[in-house]
mmCIF file of C-alpha atoms in Angstrom:
data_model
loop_
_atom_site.group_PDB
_atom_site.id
_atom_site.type_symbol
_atom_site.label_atom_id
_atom_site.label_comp_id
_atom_site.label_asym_id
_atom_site.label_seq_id
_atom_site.Cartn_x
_atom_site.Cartn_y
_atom_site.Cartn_z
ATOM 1 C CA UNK A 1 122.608 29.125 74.389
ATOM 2 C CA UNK A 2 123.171 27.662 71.293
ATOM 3 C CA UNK A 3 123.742 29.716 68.288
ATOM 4 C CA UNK A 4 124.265 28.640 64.543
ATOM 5 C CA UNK A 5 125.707 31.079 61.703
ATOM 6 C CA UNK A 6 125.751 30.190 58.437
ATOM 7 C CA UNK A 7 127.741 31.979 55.197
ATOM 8 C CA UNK A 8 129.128 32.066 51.510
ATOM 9 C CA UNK A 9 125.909 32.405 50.088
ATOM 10 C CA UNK A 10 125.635 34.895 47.025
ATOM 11 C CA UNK A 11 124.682 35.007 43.374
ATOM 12 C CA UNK A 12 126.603 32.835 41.253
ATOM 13 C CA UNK A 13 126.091 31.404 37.496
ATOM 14 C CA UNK A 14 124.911 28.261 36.579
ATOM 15 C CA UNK A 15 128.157 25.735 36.727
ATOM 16 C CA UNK A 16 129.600 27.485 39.559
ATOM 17 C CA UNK A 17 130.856 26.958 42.649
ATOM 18 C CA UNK A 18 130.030 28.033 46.210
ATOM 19 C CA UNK A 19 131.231 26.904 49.669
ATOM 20 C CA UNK A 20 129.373 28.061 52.616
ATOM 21 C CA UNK A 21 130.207 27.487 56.083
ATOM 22 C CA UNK A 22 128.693 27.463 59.475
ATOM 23 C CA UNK A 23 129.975 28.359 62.626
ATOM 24 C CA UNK A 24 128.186 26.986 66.010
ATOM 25 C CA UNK A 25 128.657 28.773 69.748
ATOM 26 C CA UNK A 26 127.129 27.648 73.101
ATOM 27 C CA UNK A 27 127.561 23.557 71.848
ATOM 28 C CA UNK A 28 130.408 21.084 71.450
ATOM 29 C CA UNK A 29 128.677 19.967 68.702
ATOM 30 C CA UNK A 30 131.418 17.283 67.872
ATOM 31 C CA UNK A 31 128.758 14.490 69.563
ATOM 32 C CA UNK A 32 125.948 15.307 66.681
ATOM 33 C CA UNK A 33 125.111 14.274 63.051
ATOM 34 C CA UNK A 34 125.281 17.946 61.429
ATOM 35 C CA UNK A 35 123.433 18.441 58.340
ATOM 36 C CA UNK A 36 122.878 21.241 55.637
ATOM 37 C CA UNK A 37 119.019 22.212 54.906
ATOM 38 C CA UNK A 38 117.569 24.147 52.308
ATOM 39 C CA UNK A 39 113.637 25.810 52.142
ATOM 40 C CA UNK A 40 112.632 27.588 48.566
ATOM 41 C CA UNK A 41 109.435 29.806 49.451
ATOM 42 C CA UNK A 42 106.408 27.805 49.426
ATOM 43 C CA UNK A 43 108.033 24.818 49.920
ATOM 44 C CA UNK A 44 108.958 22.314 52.804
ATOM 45 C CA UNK A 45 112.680 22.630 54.252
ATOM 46 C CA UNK A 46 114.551 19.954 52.856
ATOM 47 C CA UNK A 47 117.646 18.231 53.630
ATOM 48 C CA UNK A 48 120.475 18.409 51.422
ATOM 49 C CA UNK A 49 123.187 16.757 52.880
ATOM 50 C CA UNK A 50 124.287 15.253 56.589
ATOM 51 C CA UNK A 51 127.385 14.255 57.818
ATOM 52 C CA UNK A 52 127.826 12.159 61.052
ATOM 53 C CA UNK A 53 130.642 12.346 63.664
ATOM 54 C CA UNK A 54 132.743 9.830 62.026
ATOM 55 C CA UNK A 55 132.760 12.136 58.654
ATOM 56 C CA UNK A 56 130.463 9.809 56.536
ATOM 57 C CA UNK A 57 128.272 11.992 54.176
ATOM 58 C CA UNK A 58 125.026 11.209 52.844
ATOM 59 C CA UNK A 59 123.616 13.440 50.486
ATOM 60 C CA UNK A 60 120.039 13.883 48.585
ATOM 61 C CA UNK A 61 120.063 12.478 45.177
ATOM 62 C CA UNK A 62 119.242 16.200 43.505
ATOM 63 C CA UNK A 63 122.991 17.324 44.482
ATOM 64 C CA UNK A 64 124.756 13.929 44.570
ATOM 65 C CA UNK A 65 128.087 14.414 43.108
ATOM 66 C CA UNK A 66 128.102 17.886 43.368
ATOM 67 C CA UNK A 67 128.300 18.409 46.959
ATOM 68 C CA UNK A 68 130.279 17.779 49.682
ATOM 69 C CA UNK A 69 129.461 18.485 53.628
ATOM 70 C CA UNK A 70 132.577 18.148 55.643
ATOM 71 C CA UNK A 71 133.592 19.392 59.509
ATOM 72 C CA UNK A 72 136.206 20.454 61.263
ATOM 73 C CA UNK A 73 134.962 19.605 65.172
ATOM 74 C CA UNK A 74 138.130 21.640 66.276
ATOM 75 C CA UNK A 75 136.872 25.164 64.960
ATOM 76 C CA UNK A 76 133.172 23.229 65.514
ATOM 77 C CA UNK A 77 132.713 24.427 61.804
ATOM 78 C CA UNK A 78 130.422 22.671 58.630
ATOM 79 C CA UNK A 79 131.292 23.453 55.548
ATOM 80 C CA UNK A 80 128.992 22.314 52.238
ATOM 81 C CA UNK A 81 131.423 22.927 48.812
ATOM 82 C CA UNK A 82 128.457 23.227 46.155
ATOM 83 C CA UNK A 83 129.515 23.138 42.794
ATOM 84 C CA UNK A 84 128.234 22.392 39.333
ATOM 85 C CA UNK A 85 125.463 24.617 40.748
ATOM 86 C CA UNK A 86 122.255 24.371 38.724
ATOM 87 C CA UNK A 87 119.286 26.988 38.755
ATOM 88 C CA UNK A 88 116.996 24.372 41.187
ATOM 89 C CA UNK A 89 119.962 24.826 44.133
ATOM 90 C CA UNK A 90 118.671 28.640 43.958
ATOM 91 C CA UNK A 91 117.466 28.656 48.198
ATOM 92 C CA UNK A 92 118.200 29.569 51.441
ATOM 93 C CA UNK A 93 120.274 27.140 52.804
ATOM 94 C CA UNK A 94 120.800 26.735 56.775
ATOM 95 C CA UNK A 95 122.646 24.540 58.926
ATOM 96 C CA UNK A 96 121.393 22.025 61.943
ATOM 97 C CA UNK A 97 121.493 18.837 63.691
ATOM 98 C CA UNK A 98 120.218 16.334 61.988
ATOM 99 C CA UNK A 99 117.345 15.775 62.576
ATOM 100 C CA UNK A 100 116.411 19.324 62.788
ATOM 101 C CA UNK A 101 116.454 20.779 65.985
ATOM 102 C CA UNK A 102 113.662 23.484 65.860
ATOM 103 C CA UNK A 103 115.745 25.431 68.955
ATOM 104 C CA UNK A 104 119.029 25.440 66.427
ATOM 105 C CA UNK A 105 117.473 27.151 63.245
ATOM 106 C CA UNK A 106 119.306 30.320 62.021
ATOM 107 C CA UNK A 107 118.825 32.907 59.725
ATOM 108 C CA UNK A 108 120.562 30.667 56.835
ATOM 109 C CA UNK A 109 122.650 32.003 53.476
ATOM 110 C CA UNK A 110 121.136 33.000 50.534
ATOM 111 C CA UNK A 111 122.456 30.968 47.488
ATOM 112 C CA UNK A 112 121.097 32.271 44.200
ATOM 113 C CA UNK A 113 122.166 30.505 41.192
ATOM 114 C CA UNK A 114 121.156 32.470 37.473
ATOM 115 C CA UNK A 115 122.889 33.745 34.541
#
């Protein structure tokens, strides 16, 4: 069984920084494109930022050049380093294969970005 765990999230001011992290069980998820997600309420989940087994990151335009997604396929860990947060990355951000596989969703990490 498959289990993803994500965390760092918290309340931070605008031009801050945040790193969250997520931790997979059950997979050897070394074989997959692993992304970053985020889903504001009303809205569609959207994809912030993928990285594929090589360790090439592509990222949405809204955070490009203030993200980064790395991995570390030893600890089978994905890390996103957020900073020069704005109010608009203010979500609940979750981690997955990408594409999203609807069996992988967890409960995400609340990132709140305000002053």
């Amino acid at each position: 069984q498959v289990h993803l765990v994500e965390s760092g999230g918290g309340l931070v001011q605008p031009g801050g920084s945040l790193r969250l992290s997520c931790t997979a069980s059950g997979t050897i998820f070394r074989i997959y494109t692993m992304a970053w997600y985020r889903q504001v309420p009303g809205k569609q989940r959207e994809l912030v930022a993928a990285i594929t087994t090589g360790g090439y990151g592509n990222y949405a335009d809204s955070v490009k050049g203030r993200f980064t997604i790395s991995r570390d396929d030893i600890q089978n860990m994905v890390y996103l380093q957020m900073n020069s947060l704005k109010t608009e990355d203010t979500a609940v951000y979750y981690c997955n294969k990408d594409p999203g596989d609807n069996r992988y969703w967890g409960q995400g990490t609340q990132v709140t970005v305000a002053s």
